Structures are given as C-alpha cells and as structure tokens.
Coordinates of C-alpha atoms (C1' of nucleotides) in Angstrom, one line a residue:
Chain A
M1 CA 19.8 -27.1 -28.4
V2 CA 16.0 -27.5 -27.9
T3 CA 15.1 -28.3 -24.5
A4 CA 14.1 -32.0 -24.1
A5 CA 10.6 -31.6 -22.5
R6 CA 10.5 -35.0 -21.0
G7 CA 7.5 -36.4 -19.5
R8 CA 4.0 -35.3 -19.4
P9 CA 3.5 -31.8 -20.7
R10 CA 2.0 -29.1 -18.7
S11 CA -1.8 -28.3 -19.4
F12 CA -1.9 -24.8 -19.0
D13 CA -0.1 -21.7 -19.8
R14 CA 2.3 -20.5 -17.2
D15 CA 2.2 -17.2 -18.3
A16 CA -1.5 -16.7 -18.6
A17 CA -2.0 -18.4 -15.1
L18 CA 0.5 -16.1 -13.7
D19 CA -1.2 -13.0 -15.0
K20 CA -4.7 -14.5 -13.4
A21 CA -2.7 -14.8 -10.0
I22 CA -1.4 -11.3 -10.4
R23 CA -5.1 -9.8 -10.8
L24 CA -6.3 -12.0 -7.8
F25 CA -3.4 -10.7 -5.6
W26 CA -4.2 -7.3 -6.9
R27 CA -7.8 -7.4 -5.7
R28 CA -7.6 -9.0 -2.8
G29 CA -4.0 -8.9 -1.5
Y30 CA -1.8 -11.6 -0.2
E31 CA -3.5 -12.7 2.6
A32 CA -7.1 -12.5 1.7
T33 CA -6.1 -14.7 -1.6
S34 CA -6.2 -18.3 -0.7
V35 CA -4.6 -21.2 -2.5
R36 CA -8.1 -22.4 -3.2
D37 CA -9.0 -19.1 -4.9
L38 CA -5.9 -19.4 -7.0
T39 CA -6.3 -22.8 -8.1
E40 CA -10.3 -22.2 -8.9
E41 CA -9.4 -18.7 -10.8
L42 CA -6.3 -20.5 -12.7
G43 CA -8.3 -23.7 -13.6
I44 CA -5.7 -26.0 -12.2
G45 CA -5.1 -28.3 -9.2
A46 CA -3.2 -27.5 -6.0
P47 CA -0.4 -29.8 -6.7
S48 CA 0.0 -28.2 -10.5
L49 CA 0.3 -24.7 -8.9
Y50 CA 2.8 -25.8 -6.4
S51 CA 4.8 -27.7 -8.9
A52 CA 4.7 -24.8 -11.2
F53 CA 5.4 -21.8 -8.9
G54 CA 6.7 -23.2 -5.5
D55 CA 4.5 -22.1 -2.6
K56 CA 2.1 -19.2 -2.4
Q57 CA 5.0 -16.8 -1.0
Q58 CA 7.0 -17.4 -4.2
L59 CA 4.2 -17.2 -6.5
F60 CA 3.3 -13.9 -4.9
T61 CA 7.0 -12.8 -5.0
E62 CA 7.0 -13.8 -8.8
A63 CA 3.6 -11.8 -9.5
L64 CA 5.2 -8.9 -7.5
R65 CA 8.2 -8.9 -10.2
V66 CA 6.0 -9.3 -13.2
Y67 CA 3.4 -6.7 -11.9
D68 CA 5.9 -4.0 -11.5
E69 CA 7.3 -4.5 -15.3
K70 CA 3.7 -4.9 -16.6
Y71 CA 1.2 -2.6 -14.8
G72 CA 3.1 -0.6 -12.4
G73 CA 6.0 0.2 -14.5
F74 CA 4.8 3.8 -15.5
I75 CA 6.9 5.3 -12.7
D76 CA 10.2 3.9 -13.6
R77 CA 9.4 4.8 -17.3
A78 CA 8.6 8.5 -16.0
L79 CA 11.8 8.7 -14.2
A80 CA 13.6 7.2 -17.1
D81 CA 12.1 9.3 -20.0
E82 CA 11.3 12.7 -18.5
P83 CA 14.3 15.1 -18.6
T84 CA 13.4 16.7 -15.0
A85 CA 12.3 15.3 -11.8
K86 CA 9.2 17.9 -11.8
G87 CA 8.6 16.3 -15.3
A88 CA 8.4 12.9 -14.1
A89 CA 6.3 13.8 -11.2
A90 CA 3.9 15.8 -13.6
R91 CA 3.6 12.9 -15.9
V92 CA 3.2 10.1 -13.0
F93 CA 0.4 12.3 -11.4
A94 CA -1.4 12.6 -15.1
E95 CA -1.1 9.0 -15.4
A96 CA -1.9 7.7 -12.1
P97 CA -5.5 8.0 -12.2
E98 CA -6.3 6.2 -15.2
R99 CA -3.5 3.3 -14.1
Y100 CA -5.6 3.3 -10.9
T101 CA -9.0 2.6 -12.2
R102 CA -8.6 0.6 -15.8
R103 CA -11.7 -1.4 -16.7
D104 CA -11.2 -5.0 -16.3
L105 CA -8.4 -4.5 -13.9
P106 CA -8.5 -4.1 -10.1
T107 CA -8.4 -0.8 -8.8
G108 CA -5.3 0.7 -6.8
C109 CA -1.9 -0.7 -6.9
L110 CA -0.6 -3.9 -5.6
I111 CA 2.7 -2.8 -4.4
V112 CA 0.9 -0.4 -2.4
S113 CA -1.7 -2.6 -0.4
G114 CA -0.7 -6.1 -1.6
D115 CA 0.6 -6.8 1.8
A116 CA -2.6 -5.6 3.8
G117 CA -3.7 -7.4 6.2
T118 CA -0.5 -9.9 6.4
T119 CA 1.5 -11.0 9.3
S120 CA 4.3 -12.3 7.4
T121 CA 7.1 -10.0 8.0
E122 CA 9.0 -11.1 4.9
I123 CA 5.9 -9.9 2.7
I124 CA 5.7 -6.9 4.5
E125 CA 9.6 -6.3 4.2
H126 CA 9.5 -7.1 0.6
L127 CA 6.8 -4.7 -0.1
R128 CA 8.3 -1.8 1.9
R129 CA 11.6 -2.2 0.1
M130 CA 9.8 -1.9 -3.2
R131 CA 8.0 1.2 -1.9
D132 CA 11.1 2.7 -0.8
S133 CA 13.2 2.0 -3.9
K134 CA 10.5 4.4 -5.7
V135 CA 11.3 7.1 -3.2
D136 CA 14.8 6.5 -3.7
A137 CA 14.7 6.7 -7.4
F138 CA 12.6 10.0 -7.1
A139 CA 14.9 11.4 -4.6
A140 CA 17.8 10.8 -6.8
K141 CA 16.1 12.4 -9.9
I142 CA 15.5 15.4 -7.5
R143 CA 18.8 15.7 -6.2
A144 CA 20.2 15.8 -10.0
D145 CA 18.0 18.5 -10.6
I146 CA 19.2 20.4 -7.6
T147 CA 23.0 20.1 -8.6
A148 CA 22.0 21.2 -12.1
G149 CA 20.4 24.3 -10.6
R150 CA 16.8 23.3 -12.1
L151 CA 15.4 23.2 -8.5
P152 CA 16.1 25.3 -5.7
A153 CA 19.0 24.3 -3.2
D154 CA 17.3 24.4 0.0
I155 CA 14.6 21.6 -0.5
D156 CA 15.2 18.1 0.8
P157 CA 15.2 15.5 -2.1
R158 CA 14.0 12.8 0.3
A159 CA 11.4 14.5 1.6
L160 CA 10.0 15.6 -1.7
G161 CA 10.6 12.1 -3.2
R162 CA 8.7 10.8 -0.4
Y163 CA 6.0 13.1 -0.6
T164 CA 5.3 12.4 -4.2
M165 CA 4.9 8.6 -3.5
S166 CA 3.1 9.2 -0.4
A167 CA 0.5 11.1 -2.6
L168 CA 0.2 8.3 -5.1
T169 CA -0.3 5.8 -2.3
G170 CA -3.2 8.3 -1.2
L171 CA -4.4 8.3 -5.0
A172 CA -4.1 4.3 -5.2
Q173 CA -6.1 4.0 -1.8
A174 CA -8.8 6.4 -3.0
A175 CA -9.1 4.5 -6.0
R176 CA -9.6 1.3 -4.0
D177 CA -12.5 3.2 -2.2
G178 CA -14.3 3.4 -5.4
V179 CA -13.4 7.4 -5.9
T180 CA -13.8 7.9 -9.8
R181 CA -11.1 8.7 -12.5
A182 CA -12.7 12.2 -13.0
E183 CA -12.1 13.1 -9.2
L184 CA -8.7 11.4 -9.0
D185 CA -7.8 13.6 -12.0
Q186 CA -8.6 16.6 -10.0
V187 CA -6.7 15.4 -6.8
A188 CA -3.6 14.5 -8.8
E189 CA -3.6 17.8 -10.4
I190 CA -3.7 19.5 -6.8
A191 CA -1.2 17.2 -5.6
L192 CA 1.5 18.6 -8.2
R193 CA 1.1 22.1 -7.1
A194 CA 3.0 21.1 -3.9
W195 CA 6.0 20.9 -6.0
P196 CA 8.4 23.8 -6.0
Chain B
M1 CA -32.2 3.6 40.2
V2 CA -29.1 1.6 40.8
T3 CA -28.4 -1.6 38.2
A4 CA -29.3 -4.9 39.9
A5 CA -25.9 -6.3 39.0
R6 CA -27.4 -9.8 39.3
G7 CA -25.0 -12.9 38.8
R8 CA -21.5 -13.6 38.7
P9 CA -19.5 -10.1 38.5
R10 CA -17.2 -9.5 35.5
S11 CA -13.5 -10.2 36.4
F12 CA -12.2 -7.5 34.2
D13 CA -12.3 -3.9 33.1
R14 CA -14.3 -3.9 29.9
D15 CA -13.1 -0.3 28.8
A16 CA -9.4 -1.5 29.6
A17 CA -10.0 -4.5 27.5
L18 CA -11.7 -2.5 24.6
D19 CA -8.5 -0.3 24.5
K20 CA -6.4 -3.2 24.1
A21 CA -8.3 -4.6 21.4
I22 CA -8.4 -1.3 19.5
R23 CA -4.5 -1.2 19.9
L24 CA -4.2 -5.0 18.5
F25 CA -6.7 -4.1 15.4
W26 CA -4.9 -0.8 15.1
R27 CA -1.5 -2.8 14.7
R28 CA -2.7 -5.6 12.6
G29 CA -6.0 -5.1 11.2
Y30 CA -9.3 -6.9 11.2
E31 CA -8.4 -9.9 9.4
A32 CA -5.0 -10.3 10.9
T33 CA -6.0 -10.2 14.4
S34 CA -7.5 -13.5 15.3
V35 CA -9.7 -14.1 18.1
R36 CA -7.2 -16.0 19.9
D37 CA -4.9 -12.9 19.4
L38 CA -7.5 -11.1 21.3
T39 CA -8.3 -13.1 24.1
E40 CA -4.5 -13.7 24.8
E41 CA -4.0 -9.9 24.9
L42 CA -7.0 -9.1 26.6
G43 CA -6.2 -11.8 29.3
I44 CA -9.7 -13.3 29.1
G45 CA -11.3 -16.6 27.7
A46 CA -13.2 -16.5 24.4
P47 CA -16.7 -16.8 26.1
S48 CA -16.1 -13.9 28.1
L49 CA -15.3 -12.0 24.9
Y50 CA -18.1 -13.0 23.0
S51 CA -20.3 -12.2 26.1
A52 CA -19.1 -8.9 26.5
F53 CA -18.6 -7.6 22.9
G54 CA -20.9 -9.7 20.9
D55 CA -18.5 -11.3 17.9
K56 CA -15.5 -10.2 16.5
Q57 CA -17.1 -7.8 14.0
Q58 CA -19.0 -6.2 16.7
L59 CA -15.9 -5.9 18.7
F60 CA -14.1 -4.3 15.7
T61 CA -16.9 -2.0 15.1
E62 CA -17.1 -0.8 18.6
A63 CA -13.2 -0.4 18.6
L64 CA -13.8 1.9 15.3
R65 CA -15.8 4.2 17.3
V66 CA -13.9 4.7 20.5
Y67 CA -10.8 4.8 18.5
D68 CA -12.4 7.7 16.3
E69 CA -13.2 9.8 19.4
K70 CA -9.9 8.7 21.4
Y71 CA -7.1 8.6 19.0
G72 CA -8.3 9.5 15.4
G73 CA -10.2 12.8 16.4
F74 CA -7.8 15.4 15.7
I75 CA -9.2 15.7 12.3
D76 CA -12.7 16.6 13.6
R77 CA -11.2 18.9 16.4
A78 CA -9.5 20.8 13.7
L79 CA -12.4 21.3 11.5
A80 CA -14.3 22.4 14.4
D81 CA -12.1 24.5 16.2
E82 CA -10.4 26.2 13.2
P83 CA -12.0 29.4 11.8
T84 CA -11.0 28.4 8.0
A85 CA -10.7 25.5 6.1
K86 CA -7.0 26.1 5.4
G87 CA -6.4 26.5 9.0
A88 CA -7.9 23.4 9.8
A89 CA -5.7 21.5 7.0
A90 CA -2.6 23.5 8.3
R91 CA -3.5 22.0 11.8
V92 CA -4.2 18.6 10.6
F93 CA -1.1 18.3 8.6
A94 CA 1.3 19.8 11.7
E95 CA -0.3 17.3 13.9
A96 CA -0.4 14.1 12.0
P97 CA 3.1 13.0 11.9
E98 CA 3.0 12.9 15.8
R99 CA -0.1 11.2 15.7
Y100 CA 0.9 8.4 13.4
T101 CA 4.4 7.8 15.3
R102 CA 3.5 7.7 19.0
R103 CA 5.4 5.9 21.2
D104 CA 3.6 3.0 22.9
L105 CA 1.0 2.9 20.0
P106 CA 0.7 1.3 16.7
T107 CA 2.1 3.4 13.8
G108 CA -0.5 4.8 11.2
C109 CA -4.2 4.9 11.4
L110 CA -6.9 2.4 11.9
I111 CA -9.5 3.8 9.9
V112 CA -7.1 4.1 7.0
S113 CA -5.7 0.5 6.9
G114 CA -7.9 -1.3 9.7
D115 CA -9.6 -3.2 6.5
A116 CA -6.7 -4.0 5.0
G117 CA -6.7 -8.0 3.8
T118 CA -10.4 -8.4 4.5
T119 CA -12.9 -10.1 2.6
S120 CA -15.7 -8.9 4.6
T121 CA -17.8 -6.5 2.4
E122 CA -19.6 -5.1 5.6
I123 CA -16.1 -4.2 7.1
I124 CA -14.9 -2.6 4.1
E125 CA -18.1 -0.5 3.5
H126 CA -17.9 0.4 7.0
L127 CA -14.6 1.7 6.8
R128 CA -14.9 3.4 3.4
R129 CA -18.0 5.5 4.5
M130 CA -15.9 6.5 7.8
R131 CA -13.1 7.8 5.6
D132 CA -15.4 9.3 3.0
S133 CA -17.3 11.4 5.6
K134 CA -14.0 12.8 6.5
V135 CA -13.7 13.9 3.0
D136 CA -17.4 15.3 3.2
A137 CA -16.5 17.2 6.5
F138 CA -13.6 18.9 4.9
A139 CA -15.4 19.7 1.5
A140 CA -18.3 21.5 3.7
K141 CA -15.6 23.6 5.5
I142 CA -14.1 24.3 2.1
R143 CA -17.3 25.3 0.4
A144 CA -18.5 27.3 3.5
D145 CA -14.9 29.5 3.0
I146 CA -15.6 29.8 -0.8
T147 CA -19.1 31.2 -0.2
A148 CA -17.4 33.6 2.5
G149 CA -14.8 34.6 -0.3
R150 CA -11.8 33.4 2.0
L151 CA -11.1 30.9 -1.0
P152 CA -11.2 31.2 -4.8
A153 CA -14.5 30.5 -6.3
D154 CA -13.1 27.9 -9.1
I155 CA -11.8 25.3 -6.8
D156 CA -13.6 22.4 -6.5
P157 CA -14.3 21.8 -2.7
R158 CA -14.7 17.8 -3.1
A159 CA -11.4 17.6 -5.1
L160 CA -9.6 19.5 -2.3
G161 CA -10.9 17.7 0.5
R162 CA -10.3 14.4 -1.1
Y163 CA -6.7 15.6 -1.6
T164 CA -6.3 16.5 2.0
M165 CA -7.6 13.3 3.4
S166 CA -5.8 11.3 0.6
A167 CA -2.2 13.1 1.4
L168 CA -3.0 12.1 5.2
T169 CA -3.8 8.4 4.1
G170 CA -0.3 8.6 2.4
L171 CA 1.4 9.9 5.7
A172 CA -0.4 7.0 7.6
Q173 CA 0.7 4.6 5.1
A174 CA 4.3 5.8 5.3
A175 CA 4.4 5.9 9.0
R176 CA 3.4 2.3 8.9
D177 CA 6.4 1.5 6.8
G178 CA 8.4 3.1 9.4
V179 CA 9.1 6.6 8.2
T180 CA 10.6 8.7 10.7
R181 CA 8.4 11.6 12.7
A182 CA 10.9 14.1 11.5
E183 CA 10.4 13.0 7.5
L184 CA 6.5 12.9 7.9
D185 CA 7.0 16.4 9.2
Q186 CA 8.9 17.6 6.2
V187 CA 6.4 15.5 4.0
A188 CA 3.2 17.3 5.9
E189 CA 4.6 20.6 5.3
I190 CA 5.0 19.9 1.6
A191 CA 1.6 18.5 1.3
L192 CA 0.1 21.8 2.6
R193 CA 1.7 23.8 -0.2
A194 CA -0.8 22.3 -2.8
W195 CA -3.5 24.3 -1.0
P196 CA -4.7 27.5 -2.6
Chain C
dC1 C1' 6.3 -52.2 -27.4
dC2 C1' 8.7 -50.9 -22.6
dA3 C1' 11.1 -48.0 -19.4
dA4 C1' 11.9 -43.2 -17.7
dT5 C1' 10.0 -38.8 -16.4
dT6 C1' 7.0 -35.2 -15.5
dT7 C1' 2.4 -33.9 -14.7
dT8 C1' -1.9 -34.4 -13.5
dA9 C1' -6.3 -35.6 -10.1
dT10 C1' -7.8 -37.2 -5.8
dA11 C1' -7.8 -37.0 -1.4
dG12 C1' -6.4 -35.7 3.1
dC13 C1' -2.5 -33.8 6.5
dG14 C1' -1.8 -31.1 10.8
dA15 C1' -2.8 -26.3 12.1
dT16 C1' -5.7 -22.3 12.6
dC17 C1' -10.0 -19.8 11.8
dG18 C1' -14.4 -17.8 14.5
dA19 C1' -17.8 -19.3 17.5
dT20 C1' -20.2 -22.3 21.1
dA21 C1' -22.0 -26.1 24.6
dG22 C1' -21.8 -27.6 29.1
dA23 C1' -20.6 -27.4 33.5
dA24 C1' -18.5 -25.1 37.7
dA25 C1' -17.6 -20.8 39.9
dA26 C1' -19.2 -16.4 42.0
dG27 C1' -21.9 -13.1 43.2
dG28 C1' -27.0 -11.1 44.8
dT29 C1' -31.5 -12.0 47.0
dG30 C1' -34.8 -14.3 50.0
Chain D
dC1 C1' -28.8 -21.6 54.0
dA2 C1' -31.0 -22.4 49.1
dC3 C1' -32.1 -20.3 44.8
dC4 C1' -31.5 -17.3 40.8
dT5 C1' -28.5 -15.1 37.6
dT6 C1' -24.4 -14.1 35.2
dT7 C1' -19.5 -15.2 34.1
dT8 C1' -16.1 -18.4 34.3
dC9 C1' -13.1 -22.3 32.3
dT10 C1' -12.9 -26.2 29.7
dA11 C1' -13.3 -28.4 25.7
dT12 C1' -14.4 -28.5 21.6
dC13 C1' -17.3 -27.6 16.8
dG14 C1' -17.2 -27.6 11.6
dA15 C1' -14.9 -24.9 8.1
dT16 C1' -11.0 -23.3 6.1
dC17 C1' -6.1 -22.5 6.0
dG18 C1' -1.5 -24.0 3.1
dC19 C1' 0.5 -27.8 1.5
dT20 C1' 1.7 -32.8 0.1
dA21 C1' 1.6 -38.1 -0.3
dT22 C1' 0.0 -41.1 -3.4
dA23 C1' -0.9 -43.0 -8.0
dA24 C1' -3.0 -42.8 -12.3
dA25 C1' -2.1 -40.2 -17.0
dA26 C1' 0.7 -38.5 -20.5
dT27 C1' 4.8 -37.4 -23.0
dT28 C1' 10.1 -38.6 -24.6
dG29 C1' 13.7 -42.1 -25.3
dG30 C1' 15.0 -46.6 -26.7

DNA sequence: CCAATTTTATAGCGATCGATAGAAAAGGTG
DNA sequence: CACCTTTTCTATCGATCGCTATAAAATTGG
C-alpha cells in the first residue's frame, strides 16, 4: 500500500533539513538559535518549518534524538561493544577528542551544551535526563564488572560513571574553547589514568 | 579631599546591587538574564542601572571580575598558598564540590557557564580568556615542580593543567545538573587520582 | 476539465529584547 | 530662597523573538 501523497508535494528534503538544524543547534545551542536562523539555514519559509517539524521545541527534541544516534552514539557503542567497563572508558576517551573537533562540524557536544542559556525548564530537564542516562549506563557496566570480579569491590559505580561522563563534559567544553585535537588527546589520556 | 557628591544621591547600595546581579548572571548566564530581570531583582529602574553600570555587557564584565575575587578565587588561592602543584590540585578538588553547591548561592561556576547560549563573540572571548588563564597558571606551577624535580620530566605541563581545569569544568557542570555535594566529593577524589 | 488537499510565500501578530528621551525629584552650594 | 547637578520615574523606542492567518501554488483523484 503506497501512501497517497495527496496535495502539493514538499519542496525540500526533510532529513537534510533536519541535519542542518542539528548542526545549527549544535553550534549555537537551543536559545541562541532563532527560528529566523533556522529558516535561512534550511532554505525554507517559517510556515514550512512549522508544518514539517511542529514548533521550535519539537524540532530541537527531534534534533537531539537524531544527533544522539548519528553523532553522539560513540559512547553507547563503546558500552555495547567493549567487554569491560574500563575498555569502554578507554575507547570513549580515545575517540572523544576526534569526535569533538571534527572538520565541517561544530566543536563540542550538543547534549553537553545544547541547553546553554535557556530558561525553558523542559529543555533543561530533557538534556539533564539524557546526560544522566549516560551516567547510569556507565555505572551499570561498572557494577557488572565489580560483580564479575574485574574491578575492586570498594569502588562506587555511580561515582566512577559520573567521573567518566564529567571528564567527557570537560573535554567537550574545552573543544568549544578551541583546544586542539592534539591537546585533547593528551587530556583524555590523563583522564583515563584516574580509573582503577 | 572629600568628593563633592553633588546632585541627587543614589538611592541604592551599588555593591549590594552588583552582588545581586552576580548571582542572577551566575544562575542564568549572560544571555538568559534580561535587563528586566536585573531591574526587578536589584529593585531599581532601568535608567538607574544604566547610569550606575553602563550597559548590560559592562555590568556583566564587572560582575565577572568581582565574582572571580569573591566566589571563584579558591583556585588562585590554592595556587598561591600550596607549595606544590599537586598540593594545589588536591586542595582545589577538595574544595570545589562545596564551592559549587553552596546553599543560598547558584550551583556551578559563572566563569564556566556564564557565556552559555550567547552570540556575542566579545563575551565568549572574554570568558574563554579567563578560563585559559587558569590553565596557564596551573601549567606554570606544574612546570616549576618539574624543574625542581618534584614531578617527572616526561609529563606535559599544559596538558595536565588543562586536564585539571577541564575536570573542574565537569564538576561545575555536574553541580548545575543537580548532582549532590556527596557525589561530587567522590568524583573529585577520583579526578585527583589521574595526577602523577 | 473541476474539486480536494497540502505546501508554499507574504505579511504581520503580540511579546519581549536592550536601551533611552524627557521631565520630575532630591541633594549640595551660593 | 534660587541655581546647579545628578538620579529618579514614566513612557516609550526600534529590533527581534516565536509563531500564524491568509491566500496563492502545486499536486492527486474524479
């Protein structure tokens, strides 16, 4: 059953437009990105944007979801692929500097700084939950390693998970400040040494 | 020579008003704090604010300077008081969780997140320089310790200084996300372990 | 061709942004 | 008292914010 596709067809590629929106939000954050900025960057009128994505907040929420899959997913992949928590941490610290300083992409991380300077408690809460869920995921992996005897029993899984995500936050922020890939590589290597 | 004090006297305490502005900028950042927010919180009219502090950007710049002395100075003090770089790092990591979660004060750090969501390149550059200067100060202290043989010669002073400030940034951001003082204490303790 | 449906472009909505003009108010100085 | 200076209050200013009403344009179905 093919969809009817009645009415005037959309004149732009929705996925391509969403990707442009992601990069704009990534670069400037939710609040500093105006609807006018979006319509100019996406090359469409405001009514088209609202028709295709709802309102600004819905567009941002969708941008977050796709960003997390497309650009920020290296953390989830490391946790899924690596057999041990420390292996996942090592891989994340090894990949993060490159991820946060890619050419032709904004520096830093949308999930870390996307809610910067926003008053909307919904946006702030949404991103806080996303950040906390990464801490939870790391803590769970650490807990499993403790149970399996691969990590000492006296360490706190949540604290170590929080440290790891917190160090990544620091890396992302440093990248936004223009710190070079090479320096971030060194910083990430130091950060891993805190692990038991 | 006493100042003339001609004209109608100011009806508010300038220092007290500046402190209120500091806390407002600290809580919401430069962009999310409107002039209307400021006039309401400070209890003065807009013309009084502009007369006493210039414009919004000048008020923010002055707020940054006083904040750095009054609330953020524990880093500079640790670097000045402690004899070794690692001692300074240990003290900074020991104090930061309490500093970033004080009652009756905003969480986190104004210098870390004050430019969040701002488009003004002047504001962003100003804060980036403040953050970088702390990295420089730490790196200088580390370099001195290497010269004195208190730290191994194969470490990179700038990278270790960047790591330390980057970890502090992560702590400040976590505090903004509502992480408890107790958890931040644990995270800070882990962060120190990365030091040689 | 003619409806029906959906998207497009144009224009503008009320609200808020940072900042200021103009006059009244409050002090010192003679 | 009058005069000078500075701050205060009131009332905006033009620009921009997120968002939308309206109607023309572009397609499918009959």
